[in-house]
């Protein structure tokens, strides 16, 4: 054929493998152009343009029926999931479980996988497209499930099992008070992480029996910057307390009863719970609900409380107000009508100043912060009315022709994955590609975004119109660039604002697609 040829023979996997050989039609006695490698159930050969003779040979004891598939064009490198049968049809879908699959798609090829189940799974992909039971990935579906992957080239498919909170707590590991306990969490299902932290990390649940009222403290004895803690009284409700970012200690006032501690991994160390008789200040025992649009009254009378923090007065009366976010949001806490010594503190745990995000004092203090989903506490002093405004982070995930310092930006966290399309046809050359070793002159665009916790970014750009070059800038695009390897970028980000730049190696311009994956660092 003018485009070359690939021949695949399929046969019973229980029989010794067949051997295929391609010989040039004009020189049948010469050495074969290609000879198959012995593989159970399948053999294939491939060659470039030309006219060929196909030789099929069976070893002793290997006779039997076989089927030949002939395709135009030479074969590309396959992957382990194509053995012993190619998984290019649904009937040959390869069974997989929780984990990461690195595969390769040849031209005009597709790969099929099946997740036997039962359970609820999250499926995402980089470098190709996928559908899960007919839904485009990323998707969350109930297993059993069929996954179809299409495209061309290398790809990474991620399958994660999700449990519901009640099921995870029903299988919780007992955690005795004052006894260090191993908490090895390398991989596995995720049931709770999105409540306080980014999705995409395995977690493990421990059950603690509290014999009396007091202050429950849970510690990771071998601190790990990627791990965090959550405390639940009811596994189907919001958490009582959590470390929204990485944190090795959590404290909360509790009554006698059963509680569940969630360690959001990965983590390889020990965990310990302890109960102290002296609970936190009474103001933290039951924070008053704070609802957006419904002002709450800050106290002007009462005793002070030693709650620590940057700006609270330990001698002044203080009120505690709790609220829950269901999605990433920009939060504003404004205290109006109070005195000149007013103050507002925003934190994750009422009595723990280490979890304070921001504290402002003075006349009509205002606290502004971008927060992930989870439970939070506002502490207010000085009288007046405390107002909460929570605006879901609806900033578009899109590439623009230039940076807009201080503009609205999406916020990403570990577990987020996006595929973003753009077009540089009408864009200018605003960034210097030469700083990353590329030829100058290409049009470019930038995606501005924020991260509020350490995260690893993996980005890949592809285009039929130009050779993409990725780079990353910080500080609203004024920072020095971090250069990728051509169309790929893999780097760890600290909390801050960033700009991901798609540039061209040379004067090219046109449509492109960028795959983004944010992972635990």
CSV table of C-alpha atoms in Angstrom, one decimal, residues 3 10 18 43 60 101 111 120 134-135 142 212 269 292 312 378 391 399-400 402 412 479 485 496:
chain,number,residue,atom,x,y,z
A,3,UNK,CA,0.7,4.4,3.2
A,10,UNK,CA,-5.7,-12.8,16.8
A,18,UNK,CA,1.6,-17.6,16.0
A,43,UNK,CA,0.8,-11.1,16.9
A,60,UNK,CA,4.3,-27.3,17.2
A,101,UNK,CA,-3.2,4.6,33.6
A,111,UNK,CA,-8.8,2.4,23.9
A,120,UNK,CA,-18.8,5.6,42.7
A,134,UNK,CA,-21.3,8.0,27.6
A,135,UNK,CA,-20.5,11.1,29.7
A,142,UNK,CA,-21.5,4.7,39.5
A,212,UNK,CA,-16.8,13.3,78.8
A,269,UNK,CA,3.0,8.4,59.9
A,292,UNK,CA,-25.2,36.0,54.0
A,312,UNK,CA,-8.2,40.6,68.9
A,378,UNK,CA,-15.8,34.8,62.3
A,391,UNK,CA,-19.5,35.4,46.2
A,399,UNK,CA,-7.1,32.7,28.1
A,400,UNK,CA,-6.9,36.4,27.4
A,402,UNK,CA,-3.1,40.3,28.2
A,412,UNK,CA,-7.6,26.2,41.6
A,479,UNK,CA,7.3,37.9,37.9
A,485,UNK,CA,9.6,22.0,28.3
A,496,UNK,CA,-0.4,33.2,45.1
